Amino acid sequence: MQEETTRRSNADRRRETRSALLAAARECFVSKGFAGTGTPELVAAAGMTRGALYHHFADKTDLFRAVLRAEAEAVAAAIRAAAPPGSDIVEALLSGADAYFAAMKAPGRARLLLVEGPAVLGPSEIAVLDDETGGATLREALTALNIAAPVPETARMLSAMFDSAALAIADGADPALYRTALGHLLTALARQ
Amino acid sequence: MQEETTRRSNADRRRETRSALLAAARECFVSKGFAGTGTPELVAAAGMTRGALYHHFADKTDLFRAVLRAEAEAVAAAIRAAAPPGSDIVEALLSGADAYFAAMKAPGRARLLLVEGPAVLGPSEIAVLDDETGGATLREALTALNIAAPVPETARMLSAMFDSAALAIADGADPALYRTALGHLLTALARQ
DNA sequence: GAAATAAACATACAGGCTGTATGTATGCAA
DNA sequence: TTGCATACATACAGCCTGTATGTTTATTTC
């Protein structure tokens, strides 16, 4: 036995401290917001020092960006996992929305992705994440529906609808109400 | 002749410095964001000192709140001024949307109200402003349409649609595309 | 396997910003 | 004109961010 502290490879150290920082950052950003979280408090929660933070991330914003990426990836994975077997497009959209709402129920996730994110990183950078999360799929579905309305604009607005519903649901609203409201809107749109 | 500086009443001084601070704050918050704007730079742009700022406002956030209130009031006034004479509800909604889009084209206003506001003041405080701006009117219109979908949830999601369209248009997107997309969605919803 | 190098941190420091406390001048009221 | 309140201006304490520098541990090279 060499020492009490376990001997770790550089790759291990790197991975472990990074994930510790990310977890603590997520926790702090959710509970106190990006501006309300100081790096001293953040690294203390992670059991690290500010030196480790600035070794792994360019600055506080870069750490925030990494947290958001992880959240967006988790949402995208959840939606992919709930891939619908049926062929009806409206139904596929609705089940996709369900998966989205469920994924966005993770504590603080809606606030991170939909409120803090656009303000800290700018709407344009968030738009990229949105696109990976489900924006492209949404546009494909609308194209398949052969609607008369312009697809990109309709997709963008529908996406905003999903987001506002997700925020409300994560805030305690009844998902069933938003689901039926969405169902009416989408079937009305498809029938046109 | 007493002095070179004009002699002003307290009420005048108060009003003038307040509006100078509000104008400079709006300018700075738009160009550099809330977090990116420091109070020293802000008061310099207003030709004032930090003492004046903290005499008139509780803190930087309170000044931001005052700026947002003015913006929201301007939008509400623009929408009220464009009150439609016709009786068709869908058409009234669309012309209301047009007025909203036009009002939100004021430089930086969309970013202030839709991006920075929710992050700085919290979504709940912004919801109040939204309601005064047009949320209540929207719910009344939906009720009059006698739609099958639940009204409050539908109104909330439609409001989010308007917001995302306003943000896109303020960012340079073609208003006509969003207008037709909205027209299709609203008429489809009304026909149900 | 020993020296050299690089990675992964830890510590120290320099600026800037926020909010408050205190000081001053001007309008107002009795 | 005397006292008071308002409207500021200045000074200060604390915190936070990003960088620069130091130290330890792993990895590579000879």
CSV table of N, CA, C and O in Angstrom, one decimal, chain B residues 76-163:
chain,number,residue,atom,x,y,z
B,76,ALA,N,-48.1,47.6,-25.0
B,76,ALA,CA,-49.6,47.5,-24.8
B,76,ALA,C,-50.3,48.7,-25.4
B,76,ALA,O,-51.4,48.6,-26.0
B,77,ALA,N,-49.7,49.9,-25.3
B,77,ALA,CA,-50.3,51.1,-25.9
B,77,ALA,C,-50.4,50.9,-27.4
B,77,ALA,O,-51.4,51.3,-28.0
B,78,ALA,N,-49.3,50.4,-28.0
B,78,ALA,CA,-49.4,50.3,-29.5
B,78,ALA,C,-50.5,49.3,-29.9
B,78,ALA,O,-51.1,49.5,-30.9
B,79,ILE,N,-50.6,48.2,-29.1
B,79,ILE,CA,-51.7,47.3,-29.5
B,79,ILE,C,-53.1,47.9,-29.3
B,79,ILE,O,-54.0,47.7,-30.1
B,80,ARG,N,-53.2,48.6,-28.2
B,80,ARG,CA,-54.5,49.3,-28.0
B,80,ARG,C,-54.8,50.2,-29.1
B,80,ARG,O,-56.0,50.3,-29.6
B,81,ALA,N,-53.8,51.0,-29.5
B,81,ALA,CA,-54.0,52.0,-30.6
B,81,ALA,C,-54.5,51.3,-31.9
B,81,ALA,O,-55.2,51.9,-32.7
B,82,ALA,N,-54.0,50.1,-32.1
B,82,ALA,CA,-54.4,49.4,-33.3
B,82,ALA,C,-55.6,48.6,-33.1
B,82,ALA,O,-55.8,47.6,-33.8
B,83,ALA,N,-56.5,49.0,-32.2
B,83,ALA,CA,-57.7,48.2,-32.0
B,83,ALA,C,-58.5,48.1,-33.3
B,83,ALA,O,-58.8,49.1,-34.0
B,84,PRO,N,-58.9,46.9,-33.6
B,84,PRO,CA,-59.5,46.6,-34.9
B,84,PRO,C,-61.0,46.9,-34.8
B,84,PRO,O,-61.7,46.7,-33.8
B,85,PRO,N,-61.6,47.5,-35.9
B,85,PRO,CA,-63.0,47.8,-35.9
B,85,PRO,C,-63.9,46.6,-36.3
B,85,PRO,O,-65.0,46.5,-35.8
B,86,GLY,N,-63.3,45.7,-37.1
B,86,GLY,CA,-64.1,44.6,-37.5
B,86,GLY,C,-64.6,43.7,-36.4
B,86,GLY,O,-64.1,43.8,-35.3
B,87,SER,N,-65.4,42.7,-36.7
B,87,SER,CA,-66.0,41.9,-35.7
B,87,SER,C,-65.4,40.4,-35.8
B,87,SER,O,-65.6,39.6,-34.9
B,88,ASP,N,-64.8,40.1,-36.9
B,88,ASP,CA,-64.2,38.8,-37.1
B,88,ASP,C,-63.1,38.6,-36.1
B,88,ASP,O,-62.1,39.3,-36.0
B,89,ILE,N,-63.2,37.5,-35.3
B,89,ILE,CA,-62.2,37.3,-34.2
B,89,ILE,C,-60.9,36.9,-34.7
B,89,ILE,O,-59.8,37.5,-34.3
B,90,VAL,N,-60.8,36.0,-35.7
B,90,VAL,CA,-59.5,35.6,-36.2
B,90,VAL,C,-58.8,36.8,-36.8
B,90,VAL,O,-57.6,37.0,-36.6
B,91,GLU,N,-59.6,37.6,-37.5
B,91,GLU,CA,-58.9,38.8,-38.1
B,91,GLU,C,-58.4,39.8,-37.1
B,91,GLU,O,-57.4,40.4,-37.2
B,92,ALA,N,-59.2,39.9,-36.0
B,92,ALA,CA,-58.8,40.8,-34.9
B,92,ALA,C,-57.5,40.2,-34.3
B,92,ALA,O,-56.6,41.0,-34.0
B,93,LEU,N,-57.4,38.9,-34.1
B,93,LEU,CA,-56.2,38.3,-33.6
B,93,LEU,C,-55.0,38.6,-34.5
B,93,LEU,O,-53.9,39.0,-34.0
B,94,LEU,N,-55.2,38.5,-35.8
B,94,LEU,CA,-54.1,38.7,-36.7
B,94,LEU,C,-53.7,40.1,-36.7
B,94,LEU,O,-52.5,40.4,-36.8
B,95,SER,N,-54.6,41.0,-36.7
B,95,SER,CA,-54.2,42.4,-36.7
B,95,SER,C,-53.6,42.8,-35.4
B,95,SER,O,-52.6,43.6,-35.4
B,96,GLY,N,-54.0,42.2,-34.3
B,96,GLY,CA,-53.3,42.3,-33.0
B,96,GLY,C,-51.9,41.8,-33.1
B,96,GLY,O,-51.0,42.5,-32.6
B,97,ALA,N,-51.7,40.7,-33.7
B,97,ALA,CA,-50.4,40.2,-33.9
B,97,ALA,C,-49.5,41.1,-34.7
B,97,ALA,O,-48.4,41.3,-34.4
B,98,ASP,N,-50.1,41.7,-35.8
B,98,ASP,CA,-49.3,42.6,-36.6
B,98,ASP,C,-48.9,43.8,-35.8
B,98,ASP,O,-47.7,44.2,-35.8
B,99,ALA,N,-49.8,44.3,-35.0
B,99,ALA,CA,-49.4,45.5,-34.1
B,99,ALA,C,-48.4,45.1,-33.1
B,99,ALA,O,-47.4,45.8,-32.9
B,100,TYR,N,-48.5,43.9,-32.6
B,100,TYR,CA,-47.5,43.4,-31.7
B,100,TYR,C,-46.1,43.3,-32.3
B,100,TYR,O,-45.1,43.7,-31.8
B,101,PHE,N,-46.1,42.7,-33.5
B,101,PHE,CA,-44.8,42.5,-34.2
B,101,PHE,C,-44.2,43.9,-34.5
B,101,PHE,O,-43.0,44.1,-34.4
B,102,ALA,N,-45.0,44.8,-35.0
B,102,ALA,CA,-44.5,46.1,-35.3
B,102,ALA,C,-43.9,46.8,-34.0
B,102,ALA,O,-42.9,47.4,-34.1
B,103,ALA,N,-44.7,46.7,-32.9
B,103,ALA,CA,-44.2,47.3,-31.7
B,103,ALA,C,-42.9,46.6,-31.2
B,103,ALA,O,-42.0,47.3,-30.7
B,104,MET,N,-42.8,45.3,-31.4
B,104,MET,CA,-41.6,44.6,-31.0
B,104,MET,C,-40.4,44.8,-31.9
B,104,MET,O,-39.3,44.3,-31.6
B,105,LYS,N,-40.6,45.6,-32.9
B,105,LYS,CA,-39.4,45.9,-33.8
B,105,LYS,C,-38.5,47.0,-33.2
B,105,LYS,O,-37.4,47.2,-33.7
B,106,ALA,N,-39.0,47.7,-32.2
B,106,ALA,CA,-38.2,48.7,-31.6
B,106,ALA,C,-36.9,48.0,-31.2
B,106,ALA,O,-36.9,47.0,-30.5
B,107,PRO,N,-35.7,48.7,-31.5
B,107,PRO,CA,-34.4,48.0,-31.4
B,107,PRO,C,-34.2,47.5,-30.0
B,107,PRO,O,-34.3,48.3,-29.0
B,108,GLY,N,-33.9,46.2,-29.9
B,108,GLY,CA,-33.6,45.6,-28.6
B,108,GLY,C,-34.8,45.3,-27.7
B,108,GLY,O,-34.6,44.6,-26.7
B,109,ARG,N,-35.9,45.7,-28.1
B,109,ARG,CA,-37.1,45.5,-27.2
B,109,ARG,C,-37.4,44.0,-27.1
B,109,ARG,O,-37.7,43.6,-26.0
B,110,ALA,N,-37.3,43.3,-28.2
B,110,ALA,CA,-37.7,41.9,-28.1
B,110,ALA,C,-36.7,41.2,-27.2
B,110,ALA,O,-37.1,40.3,-26.3
B,111,ARG,N,-35.4,41.5,-27.3
B,111,ARG,CA,-34.4,40.9,-26.4
B,111,ARG,C,-34.7,41.2,-25.0
B,111,ARG,O,-34.6,40.4,-24.1
B,112,LEU,N,-35.0,42.5,-24.7
B,112,LEU,CA,-35.3,42.9,-23.4
B,112,LEU,C,-36.4,42.2,-22.8
B,112,LEU,O,-36.3,41.6,-21.7
B,113,LEU,N,-37.5,42.2,-23.5
B,113,LEU,CA,-38.8,41.6,-22.9
B,113,LEU,C,-38.8,40.1,-22.9
B,113,LEU,O,-39.4,39.5,-22.0
B,114,LEU,N,-38.2,39.5,-23.9
B,114,LEU,CA,-38.4,38.1,-24.1
B,114,LEU,C,-37.2,37.2,-23.7
B,114,LEU,O,-37.3,36.0,-23.5
B,115,VAL,N,-36.0,37.8,-23.6
B,115,VAL,CA,-34.8,37.0,-23.3
B,115,VAL,C,-34.3,37.4,-22.0
B,115,VAL,O,-34.2,36.6,-21.0
B,116,GLU,N,-33.9,38.7,-21.8
B,116,GLU,CA,-33.2,39.1,-20.6
B,116,GLU,C,-34.2,39.2,-19.5
B,116,GLU,O,-33.9,38.8,-18.3
B,117,GLY,N,-35.4,39.7,-19.7
B,117,GLY,CA,-36.4,39.8,-18.7
B,117,GLY,C,-36.7,38.6,-17.9
B,117,GLY,O,-36.6,38.6,-16.7
B,118,PRO,N,-37.1,37.5,-18.6
B,118,PRO,CA,-37.4,36.3,-17.8
B,118,PRO,C,-36.2,35.8,-17.0
B,118,PRO,O,-36.3,35.3,-15.9
B,119,ALA,N,-35.0,36.0,-17.5
B,119,ALA,CA,-33.8,35.5,-16.8
B,119,ALA,C,-33.5,36.4,-15.6
B,119,ALA,O,-33.2,35.8,-14.5
B,120,VAL,N,-33.7,37.7,-15.7
B,120,VAL,CA,-33.3,38.6,-14.6
B,120,VAL,C,-34.4,38.7,-13.6
B,120,VAL,O,-34.1,38.6,-12.4
B,121,LEU,N,-35.6,38.8,-14.0
B,121,LEU,CA,-36.7,39.0,-13.1
B,121,LEU,C,-37.5,37.7,-12.8
B,121,LEU,O,-38.3,37.7,-11.9
B,122,GLY,N,-37.2,36.7,-13.6
B,122,GLY,CA,-38.0,35.5,-13.3
B,122,GLY,C,-39.2,35.4,-14.2
B,122,GLY,O,-39.8,36.4,-14.5
B,123,PRO,N,-39.6,34.2,-14.7
B,123,PRO,CA,-40.7,34.1,-15.6
B,123,PRO,C,-42.0,34.6,-15.0
B,123,PRO,O,-42.9,35.1,-15.6
B,124,SER,N,-42.1,34.4,-13.7
B,124,SER,CA,-43.4,34.7,-13.0
B,124,SER,C,-43.7,36.2,-13.1
B,124,SER,O,-44.8,36.7,-13.3
B,125,GLU,N,-42.6,37.0,-12.8
B,125,GLU,CA,-42.8,38.5,-12.8
B,125,GLU,C,-43.1,38.9,-14.3
B,125,GLU,O,-43.8,39.9,-14.5
B,126,ILE,N,-42.5,38.3,-15.2
B,126,ILE,CA,-42.7,38.7,-16.6
B,126,ILE,C,-44.1,38.3,-17.0
B,126,ILE,O,-44.7,39.0,-17.9
B,127,ALA,N,-44.6,37.2,-16.5
B,127,ALA,CA,-46.0,36.7,-16.9
B,127,ALA,C,-47.0,37.8,-16.6
B,127,ALA,O,-47.9,38.0,-17.3
B,128,VAL,N,-46.8,38.6,-15.5
B,128,VAL,CA,-47.7,39.6,-15.1
B,128,VAL,C,-47.7,40.7,-16.2
B,128,VAL,O,-48.7,41.2,-16.7
B,129,LEU,N,-46.5,41.1,-16.6
B,129,LEU,CA,-46.4,42.1,-17.7
B,129,LEU,C,-47.0,41.6,-19.0
B,129,LEU,O,-47.8,42.3,-19.7
B,130,ASP,N,-46.8,40.3,-19.3
B,130,ASP,CA,-47.4,39.7,-20.5
B,130,ASP,C,-48.9,39.8,-20.4
B,130,ASP,O,-49.6,40.1,-21.4
B,131,ASP,N,-49.4,39.6,-19.3
B,131,ASP,CA,-50.9,39.6,-19.1
B,131,ASP,C,-51.4,41.0,-19.4
B,131,ASP,O,-52.4,41.1,-20.1
B,132,GLU,N,-50.7,42.0,-18.9
B,132,GLU,CA,-51.2,43.3,-19.2
B,132,GLU,C,-51.0,43.7,-20.6
B,132,GLU,O,-51.8,44.5,-21.2
B,133,THR,N,-50.0,43.1,-21.2
B,133,THR,CA,-49.7,43.5,-22.6
B,133,THR,C,-50.8,43.0,-23.6
B,133,THR,O,-51.1,43.7,-24.5
B,134,GLY,N,-51.3,41.8,-23.4
B,134,GLY,CA,-52.2,41.3,-24.3
B,134,GLY,C,-52.8,39.9,-24.0
B,134,GLY,O,-53.6,39.3,-24.7
B,135,GLY,N,-52.2,39.4,-22.9
B,135,GLY,CA,-52.6,38.0,-22.5
B,135,GLY,C,-54.1,37.9,-22.2
B,135,GLY,O,-54.8,37.0,-22.7
B,136,ALA,N,-54.6,38.9,-21.5
B,136,ALA,CA,-56.1,38.8,-21.1
B,136,ALA,C,-56.9,38.9,-22.4
B,136,ALA,O,-57.9,38.2,-22.6
B,137,THR,N,-56.6,39.9,-23.3
B,137,THR,CA,-57.3,40.0,-24.5
B,137,THR,C,-57.3,38.7,-25.3
B,137,THR,O,-58.3,38.3,-25.9
B,138,LEU,N,-56.1,38.1,-25.3
B,138,LEU,CA,-56.0,36.8,-26.1
B,138,LEU,C,-57.0,35.8,-25.5
B,138,LEU,O,-57.7,35.1,-26.3
B,139,ARG,N,-57.0,35.7,-24.2
B,139,ARG,CA,-57.9,34.7,-23.6
B,139,ARG,C,-59.4,35.0,-23.9
B,139,ARG,O,-60.2,34.1,-24.2
B,140,GLU,N,-59.7,36.3,-23.9
B,140,GLU,CA,-61.1,36.6,-24.3
B,140,GLU,C,-61.4,36.2,-25.7
B,140,GLU,O,-62.5,35.7,-26.0
B,141,ALA,N,-60.5,36.5,-26.6
B,141,ALA,CA,-60.7,36.1,-28.0
B,141,ALA,C,-61.0,34.6,-28.1
B,141,ALA,O,-61.9,34.2,-28.9
B,142,LEU,N,-60.1,33.9,-27.5
B,142,LEU,CA,-60.3,32.4,-27.6
B,142,LEU,C,-61.6,31.9,-27.0
B,142,LEU,O,-62.2,31.0,-27.5
B,143,THR,N,-62.0,32.5,-25.9
B,143,THR,CA,-63.3,32.2,-25.3
B,143,THR,C,-64.4,32.5,-26.3
B,143,THR,O,-65.3,31.7,-26.5
B,144,ALA,N,-64.3,33.6,-27.0
B,144,ALA,CA,-65.3,34.0,-27.9
B,144,ALA,C,-65.4,33.1,-29.1
B,144,ALA,O,-66.4,32.8,-29.7
B,145,LEU,N,-64.2,32.5,-29.4
B,145,LEU,CA,-64.1,31.6,-30.6
B,145,LEU,C,-64.8,30.2,-30.2
B,145,LEU,O,-65.1,29.4,-31.1
B,146,ASN,N,-65.0,30.0,-28.9
B,146,ASN,CA,-65.7,28.8,-28.5
B,146,ASN,C,-64.9,27.5,-29.0
B,146,ASN,O,-65.5,26.5,-29.4
B,147,ILE,N,-63.6,27.5,-28.8
B,147,ILE,CA,-62.8,26.4,-29.2
B,147,ILE,C,-63.0,25.2,-28.2
B,147,ILE,O,-63.5,25.5,-27.1
B,148,ALA,N,-62.8,24.0,-28.7
B,148,ALA,CA,-62.9,22.8,-27.8
B,148,ALA,C,-61.8,22.7,-26.9
B,148,ALA,O,-61.9,22.1,-25.8
B,149,ALA,N,-60.6,23.2,-27.2
B,149,ALA,CA,-59.4,23.1,-26.4
B,149,ALA,C,-59.5,24.0,-25.1
B,149,ALA,O,-60.3,25.0,-25.2
B,150,PRO,N,-58.9,23.6,-24.1
B,150,PRO,CA,-58.8,24.5,-22.9
B,150,PRO,C,-58.2,25.8,-23.2
B,150,PRO,O,-57.2,25.9,-23.7
B,151,VAL,N,-58.9,26.9,-22.7
B,151,VAL,CA,-58.6,28.3,-23.1
B,151,VAL,C,-57.2,28.8,-22.5
B,151,VAL,O,-56.4,29.2,-23.3
B,152,PRO,N,-57.1,28.7,-21.2
B,152,PRO,CA,-55.8,29.3,-20.7
B,152,PRO,C,-54.6,28.6,-21.2
B,152,PRO,O,-53.6,29.4,-21.6
B,153,GLU,N,-54.6,27.3,-21.4
B,153,GLU,CA,-53.4,26.6,-21.9
B,153,GLU,C,-53.2,27.0,-23.3
B,153,GLU,O,-52.0,27.3,-23.8
B,154,THR,N,-54.2,27.0,-24.1
B,154,THR,CA,-54.1,27.4,-25.5
B,154,THR,C,-53.6,28.8,-25.6
B,154,THR,O,-52.7,29.1,-26.5
B,155,ALA,N,-54.1,29.7,-24.8
B,155,ALA,CA,-53.7,31.1,-24.8
B,155,ALA,C,-52.2,31.2,-24.5
B,155,ALA,O,-51.5,32.0,-25.2
B,156,ARG,N,-51.8,30.5,-23.5
B,156,ARG,CA,-50.4,30.6,-23.1
B,156,ARG,C,-49.5,30.1,-24.3
B,156,ARG,O,-48.5,30.8,-24.5
B,157,MET,N,-49.9,29.1,-24.9
B,157,MET,CA,-49.0,28.6,-26.0
B,157,MET,C,-49.1,29.5,-27.2
B,157,MET,O,-48.1,29.7,-27.9
B,158,LEU,N,-50.3,30.0,-27.5
B,158,LEU,CA,-50.3,31.0,-28.6
B,158,LEU,C,-49.5,32.2,-28.3
B,158,LEU,O,-48.8,32.7,-29.2
B,159,SER,N,-49.5,32.6,-27.1
B,159,SER,CA,-48.7,33.8,-26.7
B,159,SER,C,-47.2,33.5,-26.9
B,159,SER,O,-46.4,34.3,-27.4
B,160,ALA,N,-46.8,32.3,-26.6
B,160,ALA,CA,-45.4,31.9,-26.9
B,160,ALA,C,-45.1,31.9,-28.4
B,160,ALA,O,-44.0,32.3,-28.8
B,161,MET,N,-46.1,31.5,-29.2
B,161,MET,CA,-45.9,31.5,-30.6
B,161,MET,C,-45.7,33.0,-31.1
B,161,MET,O,-44.8,33.3,-31.9
B,162,PHE,N,-46.5,33.9,-30.6
B,162,PHE,CA,-46.4,35.3,-30.9
B,162,PHE,C,-45.0,35.8,-30.6
B,162,PHE,O,-44.3,36.5,-31.3
B,163,ASP,N,-44.6,35.4,-29.4
B,163,ASP,CA,-43.3,35.9,-28.9
B,163,ASP,C,-42.1,35.4,-29.8
B,163,ASP,O,-41.2,36.1,-30.1
